[in-house]
Steps between C-alpha positions, in 0.01 A plus 500: 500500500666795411448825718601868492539739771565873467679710753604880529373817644131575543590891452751696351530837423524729154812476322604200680589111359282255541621148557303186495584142536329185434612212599431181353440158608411129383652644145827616337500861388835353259185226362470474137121637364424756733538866574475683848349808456360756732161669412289773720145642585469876535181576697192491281737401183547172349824284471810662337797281450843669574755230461675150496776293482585139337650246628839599322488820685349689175274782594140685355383809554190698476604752263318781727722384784812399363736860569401418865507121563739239516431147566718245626545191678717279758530166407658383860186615641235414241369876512455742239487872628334808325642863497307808429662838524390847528132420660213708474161469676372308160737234553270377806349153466482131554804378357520126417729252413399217257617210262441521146471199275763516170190633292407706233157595645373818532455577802769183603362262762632547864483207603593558922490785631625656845230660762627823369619837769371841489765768437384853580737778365419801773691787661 
């Protein structure tokens, strides 16, 4: 059964980096077939995608977020951590980690997801 748990700060302020970390168990991030990607939920917005790694360490981005993320991963550890630079109140939101199936589907599956955290960007 594979599971995914984020971690990081609930709140951080303007300007700031956010960093996020999921770990990963009962799976390989290094597996063949599968992407780890992290996705958030603005309040009373839908799901937006921001980025994702394979399991040779290549890395996707959102190409509204790309100047200001960076994805990357720790294969000791099994976790895969998300950066976000230069916050502004609009970057609050559930943020999730998730597998993706090796697809060409539009939107791709996620197949597990983690519980998601709220991040709050507030002064």
């Amino acid at each position: 059964q594979v599971q995914l748990q984020e971690s990081g700060p609930g709140l951080v302020k303007p300007s700031q980096t956010l960093s996020l970390t999921c770990t990963v168990s009962g799976g390989s991030i290094t597996a063949n077939f599968y992407y780890w990607s992290w996705i958030r939920q603005p309040p009373g917005k839908g799901l937006e995608w921001t980025a994702a790694i394979g399991s040779t360490g290549q890395t996707y981005y959102s190409p509204s977020l790309k100047s200001r993320t960076s994805i990357s991963r720790d294969t000791s550890k099994n976790q895969f951590t998300l950066q976000l630079t230069a916050v502004t109140p609009e970057d609050t939101a559930m943020y999730y980690c998730a597998r993706i199936s090796q697809s060409t589907r539009v939107p791709p599956e996620y197949d597990y997801w983690g519980q998601g955290t709220q991040v709050t960007v507030s002064s």
